[in-house]
């Protein structure tokens, strides 16, 4: 280290060590930059996650252990671990309803969007992008408005039920609105693209020649589907499941607009806890429980069904 | 094995009385694709009979319709016109899973989610072959393609050559009556490709079934095939033994596509028995056997001569063979041989290959005046 410094001071007199040293230093600087580049590049995303995801998560977890004054909304940390259990025992019915509705909607979405995604991927030809756009067009309209339109569609004297009742195909007392069916229908409708798009990507990626090979090796259409297409779509199915089920689980709009009073979902409970009763501790505790259950479920699911194939393809 | 031998005998010579039904027969087959309002004709009126047990190659440049032909035989595409018979049975409308031919795909198309064993067993499982028989046959097949011990691997854990052999095993294990191979070695590097060429020939001899082999590599087709069909732009330009195709190219295209060929054009001066004589100058002439061709004095004639059939000398050869005079414009040393580019006095560009031997020494250098000569039987008129 000493020599280069001296060489620098000596200027052009000491040629070799000086040059060598400056060159080495010049070379080291970009190398440090290179090593830092990935971190620098991921900094915005990292900050984003930190500020908008990790911090709120920690705030939420800490809130669930605090005790709040309903009047002022002021909270103090009391390490009240009992909060979680208390909330679960109070709202286990709504938790179950949520899993039940979100699960039903997800299954419907998977069943409905598989043929759509399959058709677009394999038979969409040059208009693939157009069909995908058509799939998304309804979703350019606000979430709430879409759901309100469903309220119109499903209402007792609306275009569908009204017509069927008028034609005496349904009894006058029949209704869908304010039942779990309406909520599931709304959820399924609103989250369809979250199922269809990952499925489309997975099916689109299947090499057509692999399918040809299956037919060549005596597979019937059905066997080609069950032995080749379906296994190759597993990662897509898993992604579609997660992207649909998780947001549907916490959804509170569909239930409030389309549902009745005895099928409240946990999203509504949490929303009320925060916005109506200012029970920040309770709302946070419920959110944490919901998240924990969903995470445990996903890991179990991945281990049981998907992990092997998912690791293999992703 | 006897079946193979008879088939071979039949393939080598004229079809004898024991040449049974062709394994694969195409009669007036054409295929048109409609893409974006445009009609693309991939195959035009193709007639073809591939014999039982032969190693048959479809050779042609990229885009000439080889894959389309194979896909029609396998059943992935229906011909627009004409019909295809497999062992005498019309297979129009028969789906691929009901045809007893199997295909080795250009890019292998292995099932990525299955192990090597599962890949090879796929066809047998679809046909409800008993479990222990599957294990036995897959084991045997993996032995043949030298992949024993790799049953549990997945395709992406294998090298290109190994994947290729899995693809081969996966098709062959079903004992199809014919195997269709679409440029199976195209993705391999040269050394591996040459090794696999030998391997494929060995396997074909061992299993004794008809191989239809698609390639754009003329060397591959020439070394491996019993017979070759040279395709261009959806038609078969020539069908014959490798030697015939190489030495007697029937069309200008074949002459140009297979190896290096000298293409000459001239006007017939006179006929001498079964030879047409093209007199270039007093000392220079080309003799062409024209038996069966309708040519007379004054008619134009196109012919080819293979570069290795031509002699190069500094003096005019004594015998009355074909002889042309020219100037050497390029000499390229190729190891075992040397390639000379010669411009003749008539302006034709010709290529000559001469073996390098210690005795020969340097035949000629750039700028030298030389005489090119060859025997009349090496001039091939192009129809
Ligand atoms: N499905 C298809 N749709 C439209 N054109 C096609 C289709 N398949 C092949 N072709 C056209 O047919 C011609 C022959 O193709 P192909 O049989 O794949 O040639 P090769 O295998 O000899 O390279 C090409 O011009 C190709 O563009
Ligand atoms: Mg091809």
XYZ file of C-alpha atoms and ligand atoms in Angstrom:
725
model
C 0.000 0.000 0.000
C 2.831 2.378 0.775
C 4.576 2.245 -2.527
C 1.624 3.201 -4.679
C 0.960 6.214 -2.486
C 4.531 7.345 -2.814
C 4.447 6.701 -6.495
C 1.371 8.863 -6.883
C 3.084 11.681 -5.104
C 6.229 11.236 -7.117
C 4.174 11.740 -10.204
C 5.662 10.603 -13.468
C 9.055 9.778 -11.968
C 8.266 6.297 -10.683
C 6.762 4.760 -13.680
C 6.152 1.131 -13.021
C 4.857 0.869 -9.491
C 2.776 3.982 -9.924
C 1.082 2.813 -13.061
C 0.569 -0.637 -11.740
C -1.040 0.701 -8.623
C -3.391 3.094 -10.322
C -4.385 0.417 -12.766
C -5.122 -1.992 -9.972
C -7.201 0.606 -8.198
C -9.042 1.562 -11.334
C -9.827 -2.067 -11.933
C -11.026 -2.608 -8.404
C -13.543 0.201 -8.425
C -15.818 -1.163 -11.183
C -15.499 -4.598 -9.623
C -17.005 -3.265 -6.417
C -19.694 -1.586 -8.469
C -20.360 -4.850 -10.233
C -20.687 -6.700 -6.969
C -23.080 -4.068 -5.704
C -25.122 -3.855 -8.880
C -27.634 -6.581 -8.006
C -28.251 -4.988 -4.619
C -28.555 -1.529 -6.088
C -30.941 -2.796 -8.721
C -33.094 -4.597 -6.189
C -33.067 -1.617 -3.838
C -36.338 -0.061 -5.095
C -38.117 -3.395 -4.871
C -36.536 -4.044 -1.482
C -37.613 -0.664 -0.166
C -41.054 -1.199 -1.578
C -41.381 -4.537 0.192
C -39.984 -3.091 3.398
C -42.181 -0.012 3.520
C -45.384 -1.372 2.067
C -45.287 -4.975 3.146
C -42.931 -5.809 5.979
C -43.570 -2.686 8.082
C -47.374 -2.944 7.892
C -47.110 -6.632 8.669
C -45.076 -5.961 11.780
C -47.395 -3.116 12.749
C -50.328 -5.431 12.320
C -48.739 -8.177 14.399
C -47.813 -5.743 17.144
C -51.268 -4.160 17.046
C -52.862 -7.510 17.666
C -50.973 -7.706 20.962
C -51.952 -4.198 22.063
C -55.027 -3.015 23.900
C -56.894 -0.116 22.410
C -59.217 2.485 23.777
C -62.333 2.349 21.577
C -63.160 5.987 22.280
C -59.855 7.567 21.375
C -58.382 4.769 19.302
C -55.159 4.985 21.288
C -53.377 1.667 21.757
C -50.786 0.460 24.248
C -48.701 -2.691 24.066
C -50.036 -5.183 26.612
C -48.717 -8.445 25.109
C -52.239 -9.722 25.157
C -51.664 -13.118 23.512
C -55.163 -14.201 24.355
C -56.453 -11.872 21.649
C -55.867 -14.460 18.908
C -57.810 -17.221 20.559
C -60.537 -14.842 21.628
C -61.059 -13.664 18.061
C -61.013 -17.180 16.658
C -63.603 -18.415 19.101
C -65.763 -15.372 18.411
C -65.552 -15.579 14.616
C -64.763 -19.187 13.758
C -68.031 -19.462 11.862
C -67.102 -16.541 9.613
C -63.616 -17.971 9.154
C -65.103 -21.281 8.043
C -67.555 -19.535 5.729
C -64.664 -17.658 4.149
C -62.670 -20.817 3.461
C -65.766 -22.497 2.200
C -66.785 -19.683 -0.181
C -63.276 -18.906 -1.372
C -62.642 -22.620 -1.918
C -65.867 -23.076 -3.857
C -65.176 -20.001 -5.995
C -61.624 -21.169 -6.687
C -62.763 -24.613 -7.753
C -65.400 -23.106 -10.020
C -62.780 -20.784 -11.505
C -60.346 -23.615 -12.127
C -63.008 -25.712 -13.800
C -64.323 -22.835 -15.879
C -61.034 -21.289 -16.903
C -59.196 -24.484 -17.789
C -61.151 -25.025 -21.006
C -60.961 -21.301 -21.784
C -57.212 -21.162 -21.261
C -56.753 -24.449 -23.110
C -58.788 -23.270 -26.048
C -57.012 -19.936 -26.313
C -53.577 -21.556 -25.975
C -54.164 -24.361 -28.454
C -56.783 -23.030 -30.811
C -56.493 -19.276 -30.462
C -54.245 -19.073 -33.494
C -53.197 -15.572 -34.300
C -55.947 -14.019 -32.215
C -54.637 -15.331 -28.905
C -53.904 -11.865 -27.585
C -57.289 -10.637 -28.705
C -59.047 -13.438 -26.829
C -56.981 -12.763 -23.730
C -57.928 -9.117 -23.944
C -61.609 -10.056 -24.271
C -61.225 -12.118 -21.129
C -59.971 -9.026 -19.330
C -62.300 -6.416 -20.789
C -64.953 -6.703 -18.042
C -62.232 -6.074 -15.526
C -61.530 -2.621 -16.812
C -64.688 -1.686 -14.912
C -64.409 -0.983 -11.195
C -64.596 -3.972 -8.891
C -67.538 -2.554 -6.958
C -69.533 -1.629 -10.052
C -69.042 -5.106 -11.506
C -70.326 -6.607 -8.307
C -73.297 -4.263 -8.197
C -74.147 -5.332 -11.747
C -74.229 -8.893 -10.477
C -76.681 -7.739 -7.884
C -78.921 -6.553 -10.727
C -78.485 -9.754 -12.633
C -79.250 -11.977 -9.668
C -81.976 -9.880 -8.080
C -85.315 -11.619 -7.444
C -87.143 -9.831 -10.258
C -84.016 -9.186 -12.364
C -83.493 -10.175 -15.958
C -82.743 -13.822 -15.272
C -84.809 -14.800 -12.273
C -87.628 -12.434 -13.209
C -87.869 -13.923 -16.670
C -87.771 -17.496 -15.404
C -90.386 -16.745 -12.786
C -92.548 -15.013 -15.344
C -92.369 -18.126 -17.465
C -93.298 -20.153 -14.370
C -90.058 -22.085 -14.577
C -89.198 -21.010 -11.056
C -91.400 -20.496 -8.040
C -91.975 -16.894 -6.951
C -90.237 -17.551 -3.636
C -86.992 -18.596 -5.337
C -84.059 -16.306 -4.799
C -80.325 -16.310 -5.189
C -79.385 -12.896 -3.937
C -78.521 -12.728 -0.242
C -77.465 -16.382 -0.258
C -74.064 -18.035 -0.276
C -74.601 -18.971 -3.928
C -74.637 -15.339 -4.952
C -71.459 -14.672 -2.995
C -69.662 -17.635 -4.529
C -70.885 -16.615 -7.985
C -69.622 -13.074 -7.434
C -66.282 -14.260 -6.112
C -65.859 -16.726 -8.962
C -66.669 -14.019 -11.476
C -64.418 -11.384 -9.982
C -61.359 -13.605 -9.612
C -61.643 -15.491 -12.900
C -58.733 -13.704 -14.641
C -56.444 -14.554 -11.725
C -57.131 -18.200 -12.487
C -57.314 -18.050 -16.257
C -54.093 -16.135 -16.905
C -51.627 -18.344 -14.997
C -53.357 -21.400 -16.440
C -53.057 -19.946 -19.906
C -49.351 -19.330 -19.411
C -48.815 -22.905 -18.223
C -50.792 -24.499 -21.049
C -49.288 -22.222 -23.665
C -45.832 -23.391 -22.603
C -46.581 -27.038 -23.376
C -44.687 -28.126 -26.472
C -47.198 -29.242 -29.087
C -44.801 -31.904 -30.294
C -44.898 -33.515 -26.853
C -48.622 -33.844 -27.338
C -48.078 -35.259 -30.822
C -45.663 -37.743 -29.289
C -48.365 -38.864 -26.864
C -50.822 -39.483 -29.704
C -48.104 -41.217 -31.679
C -47.539 -43.525 -28.712
C -51.138 -44.726 -28.769
C -52.601 -42.278 -26.226
C -56.268 -41.491 -26.699
C -57.279 -37.837 -26.421
C -58.309 -38.478 -22.873
C -55.007 -40.136 -21.957
C -53.037 -37.373 -23.671
C -54.908 -34.970 -21.417
C -54.555 -36.845 -18.157
C -51.030 -38.166 -18.691
C -49.405 -35.223 -20.431
C -51.323 -31.948 -20.444
C -52.604 -32.060 -16.885
C -49.281 -33.019 -15.214
C -47.495 -30.370 -17.240
C -50.034 -27.793 -16.093
C -49.621 -28.515 -12.383
C -47.407 -25.488 -11.661
C -49.933 -23.276 -13.436
C -52.792 -24.835 -11.506
C -50.951 -24.161 -8.284
C -50.245 -20.543 -9.176
C -53.847 -20.080 -10.299
C -55.092 -21.587 -7.081
C -52.984 -19.269 -4.924
C -53.766 -16.148 -6.913
C -57.484 -16.829 -6.695
C -57.966 -18.408 -3.315
C -55.905 -15.983 -1.215
C -57.569 -12.740 -2.323
C -60.995 -14.404 -2.367
C -60.430 -15.493 1.220
C -60.127 -11.932 2.469
C -62.694 -10.445 0.109
C -65.428 -8.375 1.739
C -67.078 -6.639 -1.212
C -68.870 -9.609 -2.759
C -70.337 -10.792 0.483
C -71.563 -7.329 1.424
C -73.205 -6.636 -1.911
C -74.440 -10.083 -2.866
C -74.620 -11.980 0.416
C -77.122 -12.123 3.262
C -76.741 -11.596 6.976
C -75.961 -15.144 8.051
C -73.054 -15.810 5.718
C -70.681 -13.043 6.738
C -67.126 -13.642 5.584
C -64.085 -12.876 7.672
C -63.156 -9.966 5.387
C -66.272 -8.144 6.452
C -65.563 -8.835 10.116
C -62.056 -7.444 9.766
C -63.281 -4.442 7.825
C -65.871 -3.696 10.494
C -63.346 -4.176 13.260
C -61.109 -1.551 11.711
C -63.540 0.918 10.216
C -66.644 0.647 12.379
C -65.598 -0.441 15.853
C -62.023 0.820 15.804
C -61.032 -2.514 17.312
C -57.552 -2.431 15.832
C -56.303 -5.210 18.079
C -59.144 -7.557 17.173
C -58.949 -6.811 13.446
C -55.197 -7.289 13.406
C -55.410 -10.512 15.343
C -57.986 -11.892 12.904
C -55.880 -10.880 9.906
C -52.856 -12.598 11.428
C -54.853 -15.763 12.075
C -56.209 -15.743 8.533
C -52.733 -15.337 7.128
C -51.301 -18.087 9.300
C -54.010 -20.553 8.330
C -53.637 -19.747 4.648
C -49.859 -20.139 4.823
C -50.069 -23.450 6.662
C -52.611 -24.656 4.127
C -50.461 -23.640 1.192
C -47.349 -25.303 2.539
C -49.249 -28.481 3.293
C -50.766 -28.415 -0.176
C -47.427 -27.807 -1.820
C -45.822 -30.655 0.094
C -48.631 -33.072 -0.582
C -49.456 -32.325 -4.169
C -47.224 -29.956 -5.865
C -43.754 -29.524 -4.504
C -42.145 -32.244 -6.589
C -43.581 -31.039 -9.847
C -43.325 -27.389 -8.920
C -39.642 -27.653 -8.129
C -39.172 -29.450 -11.348
C -40.749 -26.938 -13.628
C -40.339 -23.554 -12.009
C -33.564 -61.779 -39.577
C -34.480 -63.665 -42.756
C -37.191 -61.147 -43.408
C -34.630 -58.388 -43.173
C -32.312 -60.149 -45.544
C -34.927 -60.612 -48.209
C -35.972 -57.022 -47.791
C -32.391 -55.990 -48.169
C -31.929 -58.071 -51.259
C -35.052 -56.511 -52.677
C -33.878 -53.069 -51.745
C -30.520 -53.590 -53.320
C -31.683 -54.913 -56.659
C -34.861 -54.811 -58.654
C -38.047 -55.698 -56.813
C -38.176 -59.453 -57.018
C -41.286 -61.601 -56.801
C -40.821 -61.898 -53.019
C -40.978 -58.144 -52.534
C -44.247 -58.146 -50.657
C -46.594 -55.214 -50.189
C -44.787 -51.939 -49.660
C -44.522 -50.985 -45.999
C -45.568 -47.450 -46.813
C -47.170 -46.274 -49.985
C -48.084 -42.751 -51.020
C -50.266 -42.357 -54.087
C -50.709 -38.891 -55.552
C -50.358 -37.332 -52.121
C -50.482 -33.555 -51.897
C -50.674 -31.276 -48.897
C -51.713 -27.664 -48.893
C -51.725 -25.389 -45.899
C -53.938 -22.357 -45.702
C -52.341 -19.675 -43.648
C -53.700 -16.156 -43.660
C -55.581 -16.492 -46.935
C -52.463 -17.801 -48.633
C -52.098 -21.357 -49.889
C -48.773 -22.999 -49.171
C -48.220 -26.240 -51.054
C -45.856 -28.281 -48.907
C -46.105 -31.536 -50.868
C -47.201 -31.943 -54.508
C -48.477 -35.170 -56.052
C -46.070 -37.517 -54.411
C -45.892 -41.168 -55.376
C -43.693 -43.286 -53.205
C -43.388 -46.934 -52.197
C -41.146 -47.757 -49.264
C -40.268 -51.417 -48.968
C -40.529 -53.589 -45.912
C -37.355 -53.509 -43.836
C -35.450 -50.930 -45.810
C -33.615 -47.878 -44.572
C -35.226 -45.208 -46.666
C -34.156 -41.585 -46.608
C -36.031 -38.464 -47.558
C -33.334 -35.963 -48.377
C -33.896 -32.327 -49.196
C -33.228 -28.774 -48.150
C -35.064 -27.165 -45.274
C -38.671 -26.334 -46.131
C -38.997 -28.820 -48.989
C -41.811 -30.740 -47.273
C -39.995 -33.600 -45.541
C -41.586 -33.093 -42.130
C -44.996 -32.642 -43.716
C -44.607 -35.944 -45.548
C -43.659 -37.690 -42.308
C -46.513 -36.092 -40.409
C -48.944 -37.358 -43.021
C -47.560 -40.887 -42.745
C -47.751 -40.724 -38.941
C -51.285 -39.323 -39.109
C -50.808 -35.828 -37.688
C -51.849 -34.279 -40.982
C -54.350 -35.556 -43.506
C -53.326 -35.247 -47.160
C -55.257 -32.649 -49.139
C -55.322 -35.124 -52.033
C -54.212 -38.688 -52.607
C -53.969 -41.570 -50.220
C -51.538 -43.306 -47.953
C -51.387 -47.047 -47.402
C -49.549 -48.690 -44.564
C -48.894 -52.348 -45.378
C -51.572 -52.207 -48.006
C -54.224 -50.691 -45.754
C -55.629 -47.278 -46.608
C -55.144 -45.164 -43.491
C -57.101 -42.090 -44.542
C -58.830 -40.783 -41.426
C -56.963 -43.122 -39.080
C -55.629 -41.121 -36.111
C -51.930 -41.426 -35.147
C -52.685 -43.578 -32.104
C -54.250 -46.215 -34.358
C -51.337 -46.445 -36.811
C -48.608 -48.994 -36.249
C -45.835 -46.598 -37.150
C -43.935 -44.572 -34.561
C -42.110 -41.324 -34.916
C -38.874 -39.954 -33.531
C -39.410 -36.221 -33.466
C -37.019 -33.579 -34.738
C -36.557 -32.166 -31.230
C -37.181 -35.513 -29.453
C -40.376 -34.246 -27.749
C -39.683 -36.314 -24.639
C -42.171 -36.048 -21.793
C -40.385 -33.655 -19.428
C -42.323 -34.753 -16.344
C -41.523 -38.428 -16.715
C -38.404 -40.443 -16.031
C -36.530 -42.224 -18.787
C -38.295 -45.434 -17.831
C -41.740 -43.811 -17.888
C -40.982 -42.173 -21.220
C -40.027 -45.466 -22.820
C -42.896 -47.335 -21.158
C -45.504 -44.779 -22.264
C -46.577 -46.533 -25.453
C -46.654 -49.988 -23.846
C -48.774 -48.697 -20.960
C -51.254 -47.140 -23.362
C -51.601 -50.542 -24.995
C -52.215 -52.277 -21.666
C -49.133 -54.473 -21.917
C -48.744 -56.432 -18.641
C -46.559 -54.745 -16.074
C -43.765 -57.321 -15.931
C -43.554 -57.438 -19.695
C -43.239 -53.641 -19.758
C -40.361 -53.802 -17.284
C -38.648 -56.452 -19.361
C -39.100 -54.793 -22.736
C -38.130 -51.329 -21.522
C -35.038 -52.840 -19.896
C -34.088 -54.599 -23.113
C -34.639 -51.490 -25.173
C -32.572 -49.313 -22.852
C -29.874 -51.933 -23.148
C -29.933 -51.685 -26.933
C -29.616 -47.900 -26.866
C -26.986 -48.109 -24.132
C -28.947 -46.289 -21.446
C -29.173 -48.994 -18.790
C -28.922 -47.560 -15.301
C -30.420 -44.226 -16.292
C -34.051 -45.307 -15.862
C -34.723 -42.863 -13.031
C -33.283 -39.807 -14.736
C -35.441 -37.116 -16.212
C -34.939 -35.942 -19.787
C -33.409 -32.621 -18.824
C -30.759 -34.417 -16.765
C -29.503 -36.145 -19.902
C -27.155 -34.967 -22.631
C -28.437 -34.336 -26.138
C -27.191 -37.683 -27.384
C -28.804 -39.509 -24.489
C -32.109 -37.717 -25.021
C -31.925 -38.719 -28.648
C -31.512 -42.355 -27.655
C -34.431 -42.152 -25.228
C -36.569 -40.838 -28.068
C -35.433 -43.739 -30.216
C -36.071 -46.296 -27.474
C -39.484 -44.799 -26.736
C -40.542 -45.384 -30.325
C -38.797 -48.703 -30.965
C -39.978 -50.434 -27.799
C -43.462 -50.608 -29.317
C -42.109 -52.725 -32.181
C -43.782 -50.578 -34.808
C -43.888 -51.913 -38.349
C -42.130 -48.762 -39.478
C -40.163 -46.105 -37.677
C -40.245 -42.515 -38.873
C -37.238 -40.426 -37.912
C -37.388 -36.689 -38.533
C -33.858 -35.285 -38.593
C -33.088 -37.249 -35.435
C -29.440 -36.253 -35.321
C -29.887 -32.641 -36.368
C -29.255 -31.210 -32.909
C -26.097 -33.193 -32.188
C -22.537 -32.085 -32.806
C -20.554 -33.653 -35.617
C -18.709 -36.340 -33.660
C -21.777 -37.502 -31.802
C -23.772 -37.402 -35.018
C -21.322 -39.692 -36.769
C -21.307 -42.088 -33.835
C -25.117 -42.107 -33.786
C -25.279 -42.753 -37.541
C -23.370 -45.989 -37.023
C -25.492 -46.740 -33.958
C -28.755 -46.178 -35.819
C -27.667 -48.471 -38.627
C -26.752 -51.147 -36.085
C -30.092 -50.814 -34.314
C -31.983 -50.971 -37.576
C -30.127 -54.168 -38.509
C -30.851 -55.585 -35.075
C -34.586 -54.875 -35.025
C -35.083 -55.303 -38.746
C -37.923 -52.836 -39.216
C -38.501 -50.230 -41.881
C -36.799 -46.918 -41.143
C -37.918 -43.770 -42.896
C -35.243 -41.259 -42.253
C -35.578 -37.547 -42.910
C -32.448 -35.476 -43.266
C -31.081 -32.441 -45.016
C -27.548 -33.807 -44.702
C -26.581 -35.534 -47.934
C -23.573 -37.258 -46.390
C -25.793 -38.808 -43.740
C -28.304 -39.991 -46.336
C -25.606 -41.419 -48.598
C -23.876 -43.403 -45.871
C -26.933 -44.773 -44.089
C -29.628 -45.428 -46.652
C -30.673 -48.364 -48.737
C -32.539 -45.952 -50.970
C -32.880 -42.194 -51.053
C -35.597 -39.898 -52.332
C -34.278 -36.416 -53.020
C -36.998 -33.848 -52.452
C -37.213 -30.273 -53.566
C -40.096 -27.882 -53.213
C -42.629 -30.590 -52.402
C -41.697 -33.063 -55.144
C -39.362 -36.036 -55.352
C -36.696 -35.124 -57.871
C -34.996 -38.491 -57.862
C -35.384 -41.812 -56.111
C -32.697 -44.454 -56.131
C -29.733 -46.131 -54.529
C -27.239 -43.775 -52.889
C -24.698 -44.573 -55.596
C -27.161 -43.884 -58.392
C -28.189 -40.606 -56.846
C -24.623 -39.558 -56.357
C -23.213 -40.652 -59.688
C -26.215 -40.150 -61.932
C -28.062 -37.112 -60.659
C -31.260 -36.985 -62.680
C -31.881 -33.283 -62.396
C -29.943 -30.095 -62.101
C -31.202 -29.743 -58.532
C -29.991 -33.175 -57.461
C -26.635 -32.589 -59.109
C -26.251 -29.375 -57.179
C -27.602 -30.632 -53.875
C -25.663 -33.885 -53.591
C -21.964 -33.295 -53.215
C -20.078 -31.034 -55.569
C -20.861 -31.413 -59.199
C -19.705 -29.811 -62.414
C -22.615 -28.705 -64.528
C -21.843 -28.218 -68.217
C -24.027 -27.156 -71.114
C -23.280 -27.577 -74.788
C -24.709 -28.234 -78.207
C -24.466 -31.693 -79.709
C -22.236 -31.676 -82.790
C -22.807 -35.233 -83.916
C -23.747 -38.650 -82.684
C -21.248 -41.485 -82.495
C -23.156 -44.636 -81.746
C -24.696 -44.160 -78.305
C -22.471 -41.211 -77.563
C -23.312 -37.623 -78.268
C -20.243 -35.576 -79.141
C -19.948 -31.969 -78.151
C -16.986 -30.525 -79.993
C -15.604 -27.477 -78.292
C -12.514 -27.019 -80.451
C -10.279 -29.204 -82.535
C -8.657 -30.861 -79.525
C -11.415 -30.381 -76.995
C -14.559 -32.478 -76.874
C -17.068 -33.991 -74.490
C -18.626 -37.387 -75.024
C -21.949 -38.127 -73.382
C -23.771 -41.466 -73.321
C -27.288 -40.614 -74.465
C -28.959 -43.977 -74.737
C -32.690 -43.519 -74.566
C -32.501 -39.763 -74.909
C -33.868 -37.997 -77.951
C -30.936 -35.862 -78.987
C -29.432 -35.177 -82.355
C -26.949 -32.775 -83.887
C -27.842 -29.240 -82.895
C -29.803 -30.091 -79.750
C -28.709 -28.543 -76.475
C -27.417 -30.893 -73.825
C -26.813 -30.450 -70.105
C -24.520 -32.818 -68.243
C -22.734 -33.292 -64.955
C -19.334 -34.686 -64.085
C -18.261 -35.460 -60.520
C -15.042 -33.636 -59.537
C -13.252 -36.825 -58.452
C -13.785 -38.447 -61.853
C -11.789 -35.797 -63.644
C -8.093 -36.148 -64.387
C -5.840 -33.131 -64.382
C -2.662 -33.038 -66.472
C -0.344 -30.551 -68.063
C -0.484 -32.338 -71.440
C -3.402 -33.491 -73.483
C -4.178 -37.124 -72.637
C -3.540 -39.547 -75.430
C -6.812 -41.495 -75.423
C -9.944 -40.241 -77.069
C -11.754 -39.409 -73.869
C -13.460 -36.179 -72.919
C -10.921 -33.395 -72.741
C -11.079 -29.685 -71.998
C -8.357 -27.096 -71.632
C -8.324 -24.477 -68.896
C -6.447 -22.382 -66.379
C -6.143 -23.182 -62.705
C -7.654 -20.344 -60.649
C -7.526 -21.855 -57.171
C -5.816 -24.719 -55.391
C -7.140 -25.816 -52.011
C -5.330 -28.471 -50.017
C -7.903 -30.682 -48.256
C -5.697 -33.234 -46.517
C -6.337 -36.470 -48.335
C -7.150 -34.647 -51.548
C -6.625 -31.337 -53.282
C -9.347 -29.304 -54.904
C -8.551 -27.395 -58.094
C -10.777 -24.708 -59.536
C -10.304 -24.474 -63.274
C -11.762 -22.034 -65.777
C -12.012 -23.697 -69.172
C -11.351 -21.958 -72.473
C -15.122 -21.945 -72.957
C -15.519 -20.022 -69.708
C -16.998 -22.833 -67.597
C -15.959 -22.995 -63.945
C -15.035 -26.556 -62.990
C -13.899 -28.229 -59.799
C -11.527 -31.183 -59.782
C -10.567 -33.329 -56.776
C -7.323 -35.262 -56.907
C -6.109 -37.692 -54.274
C -2.894 -36.594 -52.616
C -0.268 -39.260 -52.850
C 3.466 -39.142 -52.358
C 3.982 -40.074 -56.008
C 1.788 -37.402 -57.509
C 3.617 -34.415 -56.068
C 2.208 -31.011 -56.929
C 0.052 -31.434 -60.004
C -0.433 -27.809 -60.884
C -0.405 -24.371 -59.319
C -2.467 -21.263 -59.731
C -2.317 -19.810 -63.200
C -1.096 -23.023 -64.811
C -2.546 -24.170 -68.105
C -3.989 -27.653 -67.652
C -5.974 -30.321 -69.443
C -9.026 -31.860 -67.834
C -10.098 -35.292 -69.004
C -12.499 -38.034 -68.024
C -14.053 -41.190 -69.373
C -17.308 -40.799 -71.333
C -19.227 -42.962 -68.840
C -18.690 -40.263 -66.216
C -20.592 -37.659 -68.196
C -24.225 -37.776 -67.108
C -26.816 -36.060 -69.209
C -29.526 -34.324 -67.200
C -33.040 -34.994 -68.418
N -48.849 -26.087 -40.279
C -48.384 -25.394 -41.333
N -49.021 -24.287 -41.761
C -48.564 -23.598 -42.836
N -47.489 -23.926 -43.551
C -46.798 -25.014 -43.168
C -47.205 -25.807 -42.062
N -46.332 -26.830 -41.919
C -45.426 -26.687 -42.910
N -45.706 -25.596 -43.666
C -44.954 -25.150 -44.848
O -44.763 -26.242 -45.694
C -43.461 -26.240 -46.226
C -42.744 -27.533 -45.907
O -42.473 -27.588 -44.520
P -41.780 -28.832 -43.838
O -42.502 -30.063 -44.227
O -41.692 -28.557 -42.390
O -40.330 -28.817 -44.485
P -38.998 -29.570 -44.046
O -39.306 -30.526 -42.967
O -38.540 -30.240 -45.296
O -38.042 -28.513 -43.631
C -42.769 -25.010 -45.683
O -42.846 -23.996 -46.653
C -43.571 -24.653 -44.477
O -43.555 -23.274 -44.268
Mg -38.473 -30.554 -40.933
